[in-house]
């Protein structure tokens, strides 16, 4: 297949926006796959801020990073991503090159603990302010579970209200799958004349 699958596509978008030495955010660290990937993408002089409300997610991610000797590039917060502005030092406000949200529940964990539209949208709004021009927010939306379908609807309504002068907003989704395909929403903060 020549079309990118959803997760490789999400990573490709991040790779276009992020270079070595950049500051990035993993808004839902979970088992740490994206955190590890981001820590490699930003290189030794970069910085990753990771958020998850579950202790087991933070611990699992910390272990993964230690195994790869990348723990020192990453600051992990056992806090909701809606706290990004408070948690990330002011020196990095306006300097964030990329942020990723992998929504839903922790794979292999408690399926009743899920991301919620109010806090997700709060975090996206704050991160859009904190991005540098040309920076990108990538959301992967899983809507096969009931709360996911609700979150999808709120998010779709919200992203369509983002001022086109502020950011480009894109949706990438396979349309003819038998079960609801996860999809990507990408929000790219505009440079002054892009
Ligand atoms: N990217 C992860 C990985 O590589 O394994 C998967 C993330 S998982 C689909 C979603 C995660 O979001 C769960 O671990 C859950 O605890 C977390 N979560 C739920 N609400 C949150 C919030 N308000 N802030 C940060 N994380 C949250």
mmCIF file of C-alpha atoms and ligand atoms in Angstrom:
data_model
loop_
_atom_site.group_PDB
_atom_site.id
_atom_site.type_symbol
_atom_site.label_atom_id
_atom_site.label_comp_id
_atom_site.label_asym_id
_atom_site.label_seq_id
_atom_site.Cartn_x
_atom_site.Cartn_y
_atom_site.Cartn_z
ATOM 1 C CA UNK A 1 0.000 0.000 0.000
ATOM 2 C CA UNK A 2 1.342 3.415 -0.894
ATOM 3 C CA UNK A 3 -0.876 5.373 1.481
ATOM 4 C CA UNK A 4 0.620 5.860 4.922
ATOM 5 C CA UNK A 5 -1.088 4.049 7.770
ATOM 6 C CA UNK A 6 -2.284 6.251 10.607
ATOM 7 C CA UNK A 7 0.573 5.968 13.114
ATOM 8 C CA UNK A 8 3.412 6.235 10.547
ATOM 9 C CA UNK A 9 1.611 9.236 9.075
ATOM 10 C CA UNK A 10 1.373 10.876 12.502
ATOM 11 C CA UNK A 11 5.110 10.368 13.014
ATOM 12 C CA UNK A 12 5.924 11.684 9.559
ATOM 13 C CA UNK A 13 4.111 14.916 10.374
ATOM 14 C CA UNK A 14 6.127 15.261 13.569
ATOM 15 C CA UNK A 15 9.359 14.595 11.684
ATOM 16 C CA UNK A 16 8.580 17.450 9.303
ATOM 17 C CA UNK A 17 8.207 19.909 12.160
ATOM 18 C CA UNK A 18 10.806 18.710 14.675
ATOM 19 C CA UNK A 19 14.587 18.835 14.376
ATOM 20 C CA UNK A 20 17.479 18.075 16.710
ATOM 21 C CA UNK A 21 17.615 20.285 19.764
ATOM 22 C CA UNK A 22 13.866 21.031 19.716
ATOM 23 C CA UNK A 23 11.382 21.045 22.574
ATOM 24 C CA UNK A 24 8.377 18.708 22.197
ATOM 25 C CA UNK A 25 5.447 17.365 24.227
ATOM 26 C CA UNK A 26 3.977 13.884 24.558
ATOM 27 C CA UNK A 27 0.569 14.742 26.010
ATOM 28 C CA UNK A 28 -0.402 11.096 26.697
ATOM 29 C CA UNK A 29 2.708 9.027 27.434
ATOM 30 C CA UNK A 30 0.911 5.703 28.130
ATOM 31 C CA UNK A 31 3.405 2.884 27.634
ATOM 32 C CA UNK A 32 6.005 5.361 26.406
ATOM 33 C CA UNK A 33 6.325 4.408 22.729
ATOM 34 C CA UNK A 34 5.849 7.979 21.491
ATOM 35 C CA UNK A 35 7.948 9.418 24.321
ATOM 36 C CA UNK A 36 10.857 7.168 23.375
ATOM 37 C CA UNK A 37 10.434 8.047 19.703
ATOM 38 C CA UNK A 38 10.317 11.787 20.447
ATOM 39 C CA UNK A 39 13.377 11.599 22.693
ATOM 40 C CA UNK A 40 15.316 10.094 19.774
ATOM 41 C CA UNK A 41 13.925 12.687 17.360
ATOM 42 C CA UNK A 42 15.062 15.703 19.407
ATOM 43 C CA UNK A 43 18.567 14.336 20.004
ATOM 44 C CA UNK A 44 20.869 14.908 22.947
ATOM 45 C CA UNK A 45 20.277 18.663 23.156
ATOM 46 C CA UNK A 46 16.502 18.431 22.845
ATOM 47 C CA UNK A 47 13.846 18.219 25.524
ATOM 48 C CA UNK A 48 10.654 16.149 25.813
ATOM 49 C CA UNK A 49 7.878 16.936 28.311
ATOM 50 C CA UNK A 50 5.582 13.975 28.940
ATOM 51 C CA UNK A 51 2.211 13.880 30.714
ATOM 52 C CA UNK A 52 -0.012 11.073 31.972
ATOM 53 C CA UNK A 53 -2.422 10.891 34.888
ATOM 54 C CA UNK A 54 -1.566 7.242 35.655
ATOM 55 C CA UNK A 55 1.377 6.302 37.850
ATOM 56 C CA UNK A 56 1.888 3.009 36.008
ATOM 57 C CA UNK A 57 2.204 4.857 32.676
ATOM 58 C CA UNK A 58 4.826 7.230 34.077
ATOM 59 C CA UNK A 59 6.774 4.361 35.664
ATOM 60 C CA UNK A 60 6.635 2.189 32.545
ATOM 61 C CA UNK A 61 7.808 5.105 30.401
ATOM 62 C CA UNK A 62 10.630 6.011 32.788
ATOM 63 C CA UNK A 63 11.862 2.398 32.701
ATOM 64 C CA UNK A 64 11.731 2.318 28.905
ATOM 65 C CA UNK A 65 13.739 5.541 28.666
ATOM 66 C CA UNK A 66 16.317 4.291 31.173
ATOM 67 C CA UNK A 67 16.777 1.083 29.171
ATOM 68 C CA UNK A 68 17.664 3.253 26.174
ATOM 69 C CA UNK A 69 19.741 5.683 28.242
ATOM 70 C CA UNK A 70 17.469 8.555 27.185
ATOM 71 C CA UNK A 71 15.911 9.400 30.548
ATOM 72 C CA UNK A 72 17.856 12.677 30.877
ATOM 73 C CA UNK A 73 16.167 14.231 27.796
ATOM 74 C CA UNK A 74 12.671 13.740 29.168
ATOM 75 C CA UNK A 75 10.721 15.370 31.983
ATOM 76 C CA UNK A 76 7.742 13.275 33.028
ATOM 77 C CA UNK A 77 4.740 14.667 34.889
ATOM 78 C CA UNK A 78 2.103 12.525 36.558
ATOM 79 C CA UNK A 79 -0.425 15.222 35.792
ATOM 80 C CA UNK A 80 -3.141 15.930 33.258
ATOM 81 C CA UNK A 81 -2.034 17.513 29.985
ATOM 82 C CA UNK A 82 -4.414 20.378 30.747
ATOM 83 C CA UNK A 83 -1.610 21.529 33.087
ATOM 84 C CA UNK A 84 0.946 22.000 30.252
ATOM 85 C CA UNK A 85 1.242 25.719 30.726
ATOM 86 C CA UNK A 86 1.834 25.439 34.471
ATOM 87 C CA UNK A 87 4.202 22.447 34.228
ATOM 88 C CA UNK A 88 6.466 23.539 31.380
ATOM 89 C CA UNK A 89 8.963 26.257 32.327
ATOM 90 C CA UNK A 90 8.167 29.699 30.815
ATOM 91 C CA UNK A 91 11.479 29.659 28.908
ATOM 92 C CA UNK A 92 9.947 27.021 26.621
ATOM 93 C CA UNK A 93 6.592 28.745 26.102
ATOM 94 C CA UNK A 94 6.537 29.743 22.432
ATOM 95 C CA UNK A 95 9.365 27.308 21.637
ATOM 96 C CA UNK A 96 7.511 24.000 21.288
ATOM 97 C CA UNK A 97 8.049 22.420 17.865
ATOM 98 C CA UNK A 98 5.667 19.468 18.178
ATOM 99 C CA UNK A 99 3.119 17.823 20.443
ATOM 100 C CA UNK A 100 1.370 14.474 20.161
ATOM 101 C CA UNK A 101 -1.867 13.201 21.711
ATOM 102 C CA UNK A 102 -2.667 9.508 21.448
ATOM 103 C CA UNK A 103 -6.204 9.564 22.804
ATOM 104 C CA UNK A 104 -8.241 6.870 24.536
ATOM 105 C CA UNK A 105 -7.170 4.376 27.203
ATOM 106 C CA UNK A 106 -3.828 2.841 28.160
ATOM 107 C CA UNK A 107 -3.352 -0.347 26.095
ATOM 108 C CA UNK A 108 -3.269 -3.273 28.537
ATOM 109 C CA UNK A 109 -4.390 -0.975 31.366
ATOM 110 C CA UNK A 110 -7.650 0.201 32.952
ATOM 111 C CA UNK A 111 -10.029 0.861 30.041
ATOM 112 C CA UNK A 112 -12.244 3.102 32.192
ATOM 113 C CA UNK A 113 -9.468 5.712 32.454
ATOM 114 C CA UNK A 114 -9.732 7.584 29.170
ATOM 115 C CA UNK A 115 -8.898 10.998 27.793
ATOM 116 C CA UNK A 116 -11.845 13.407 27.994
ATOM 117 C CA UNK A 117 -12.928 16.182 25.623
ATOM 118 C CA UNK A 118 -12.838 19.054 28.120
ATOM 119 C CA UNK A 119 -9.264 18.445 29.281
ATOM 120 C CA UNK A 120 -8.037 17.439 25.811
ATOM 121 C CA UNK A 121 -9.412 20.657 24.287
ATOM 122 C CA UNK A 122 -7.984 22.769 27.131
ATOM 123 C CA UNK A 123 -4.550 21.239 26.499
ATOM 124 C CA UNK A 124 -4.762 21.728 22.725
ATOM 125 C CA UNK A 125 -5.712 25.399 23.173
ATOM 126 C CA UNK A 126 -2.816 25.996 25.561
ATOM 127 C CA UNK A 127 -0.340 24.124 23.353
ATOM 128 C CA UNK A 128 -1.391 26.081 20.289
ATOM 129 C CA UNK A 129 -0.391 29.228 22.196
ATOM 130 C CA UNK A 130 2.882 27.604 23.293
ATOM 131 C CA UNK A 131 3.932 26.294 19.846
ATOM 132 C CA UNK A 132 6.538 28.123 17.853
ATOM 133 C CA UNK A 133 5.437 29.278 14.376
ATOM 134 C CA UNK A 134 5.528 26.234 12.085
ATOM 135 C CA UNK A 135 5.082 23.921 15.089
ATOM 136 C CA UNK A 136 2.544 21.116 14.935
ATOM 137 C CA UNK A 137 0.049 19.343 17.211
ATOM 138 C CA UNK A 138 -0.826 15.805 16.106
ATOM 139 C CA UNK A 139 -3.854 14.063 17.600
ATOM 140 C CA UNK A 140 -4.591 10.389 16.978
ATOM 141 C CA UNK A 141 -8.271 9.794 17.663
ATOM 142 C CA UNK A 142 -9.594 6.347 18.558
ATOM 143 C CA UNK A 143 -13.381 6.412 18.408
ATOM 144 C CA UNK A 144 -14.269 2.705 18.553
ATOM 145 C CA UNK A 145 -15.177 2.935 22.276
ATOM 146 C CA UNK A 146 -18.180 4.979 23.499
ATOM 147 C CA UNK A 147 -16.191 7.758 25.235
ATOM 148 C CA UNK A 148 -13.946 7.954 22.169
ATOM 149 C CA UNK A 149 -16.915 8.685 19.926
ATOM 150 C CA UNK A 150 -17.998 11.510 22.258
ATOM 151 C CA UNK A 151 -14.460 12.916 22.375
ATOM 152 C CA UNK A 152 -14.239 12.729 18.563
ATOM 153 C CA UNK A 153 -17.396 14.791 18.151
ATOM 154 C CA UNK A 154 -16.299 17.518 20.588
ATOM 155 C CA UNK A 155 -12.844 17.677 19.029
ATOM 156 C CA UNK A 156 -14.135 17.880 15.472
ATOM 157 C CA UNK A 157 -16.432 20.736 16.444
ATOM 158 C CA UNK A 158 -13.615 22.511 18.270
ATOM 159 C CA UNK A 159 -10.890 22.246 15.597
ATOM 160 C CA UNK A 160 -13.191 23.704 12.973
ATOM 161 C CA UNK A 161 -13.407 26.871 15.065
ATOM 162 C CA UNK A 162 -9.618 27.439 15.032
ATOM 163 C CA UNK A 163 -8.940 30.644 13.114
ATOM 164 C CA UNK A 164 -7.444 29.827 9.696
ATOM 165 C CA UNK A 165 -5.105 32.806 10.090
ATOM 166 C CA UNK A 166 -3.654 31.125 13.195
ATOM 167 C CA UNK A 167 -3.273 27.511 12.083
ATOM 168 C CA UNK A 168 -3.839 24.992 9.295
ATOM 169 C CA UNK A 169 -6.044 22.085 10.413
ATOM 170 C CA UNK A 170 -6.009 18.720 8.614
ATOM 171 C CA UNK A 171 -7.864 15.401 9.012
ATOM 172 C CA UNK A 172 -6.374 12.127 7.674
ATOM 173 C CA UNK A 173 -8.534 9.006 7.761
ATOM 174 C CA UNK A 174 -9.275 5.799 5.892
ATOM 175 C CA UNK A 175 -12.948 5.985 4.922
ATOM 176 C CA UNK A 176 -13.977 2.417 3.941
ATOM 177 C CA UNK A 177 -12.848 0.233 6.861
ATOM 178 C CA UNK A 178 -15.237 -2.239 8.546
ATOM 179 C CA UNK A 179 -14.588 -0.892 12.040
ATOM 180 C CA UNK A 180 -14.099 2.820 12.736
ATOM 181 C CA UNK A 181 -10.575 3.678 11.654
ATOM 182 C CA UNK A 182 -8.561 5.832 14.038
ATOM 183 C CA UNK A 183 -7.701 9.107 12.420
ATOM 184 C CA UNK A 184 -5.267 11.979 12.644
ATOM 185 C CA UNK A 185 -6.002 15.623 13.219
ATOM 186 C CA UNK A 186 -2.975 17.846 12.650
ATOM 187 C CA UNK A 187 -2.853 21.507 13.676
ATOM 188 C CA UNK A 188 0.051 23.461 12.226
ATOM 189 C CA UNK A 189 0.648 26.907 13.669
ATOM 190 C CA UNK A 190 1.139 29.304 10.802
ATOM 191 C CA UNK A 191 4.321 31.210 10.221
ATOM 192 C CA UNK A 192 3.562 34.838 9.421
ATOM 193 C CA UNK A 193 3.111 34.273 5.645
ATOM 194 C CA UNK A 194 2.467 30.510 5.211
HETATM 195 N N1 LIG B 1 1.075 7.097 23.380
HETATM 196 C C1 LIG B 1 0.878 6.026 24.333
HETATM 197 C C2 LIG B 1 1.854 4.884 24.077
HETATM 198 O O1 LIG B 1 2.796 5.079 23.298
HETATM 199 O O2 LIG B 1 1.678 3.815 24.672
HETATM 200 C C3 LIG B 1 -0.558 5.576 24.422
HETATM 201 C C4 LIG B 1 -1.449 6.573 25.116
HETATM 202 S S1 LIG B 1 -2.972 5.892 25.663
HETATM 203 C C5 LIG B 1 -3.872 5.644 24.183
HETATM 204 C C6 LIG B 1 -3.791 7.275 26.418
HETATM 205 C C7 LIG B 1 -3.189 7.692 27.736
HETATM 206 O O3 LIG B 1 -3.740 8.961 28.091
HETATM 207 C C8 LIG B 1 -3.466 6.769 28.907
HETATM 208 O O4 LIG B 1 -2.265 6.271 29.428
HETATM 209 C C9 LIG B 1 -4.190 7.667 29.937
HETATM 210 O O5 LIG B 1 -3.814 7.424 31.263
HETATM 211 C C10 LIG B 1 -3.741 9.043 29.491
HETATM 212 N N2 LIG B 1 -4.597 10.163 29.931
HETATM 213 C C11 LIG B 1 -5.917 10.191 30.175
HETATM 214 N N3 LIG B 1 -6.303 11.442 30.540
HETATM 215 C C12 LIG B 1 -5.182 12.202 30.527
HETATM 216 C C13 LIG B 1 -4.913 13.579 30.811
HETATM 217 N N4 LIG B 1 -5.877 14.434 31.176
HETATM 218 N N5 LIG B 1 -3.646 14.012 30.694
HETATM 219 C C14 LIG B 1 -2.636 13.172 30.317
HETATM 220 N N6 LIG B 1 -2.833 11.864 30.031
HETATM 221 C C15 LIG B 1 -4.088 11.391 30.134
#
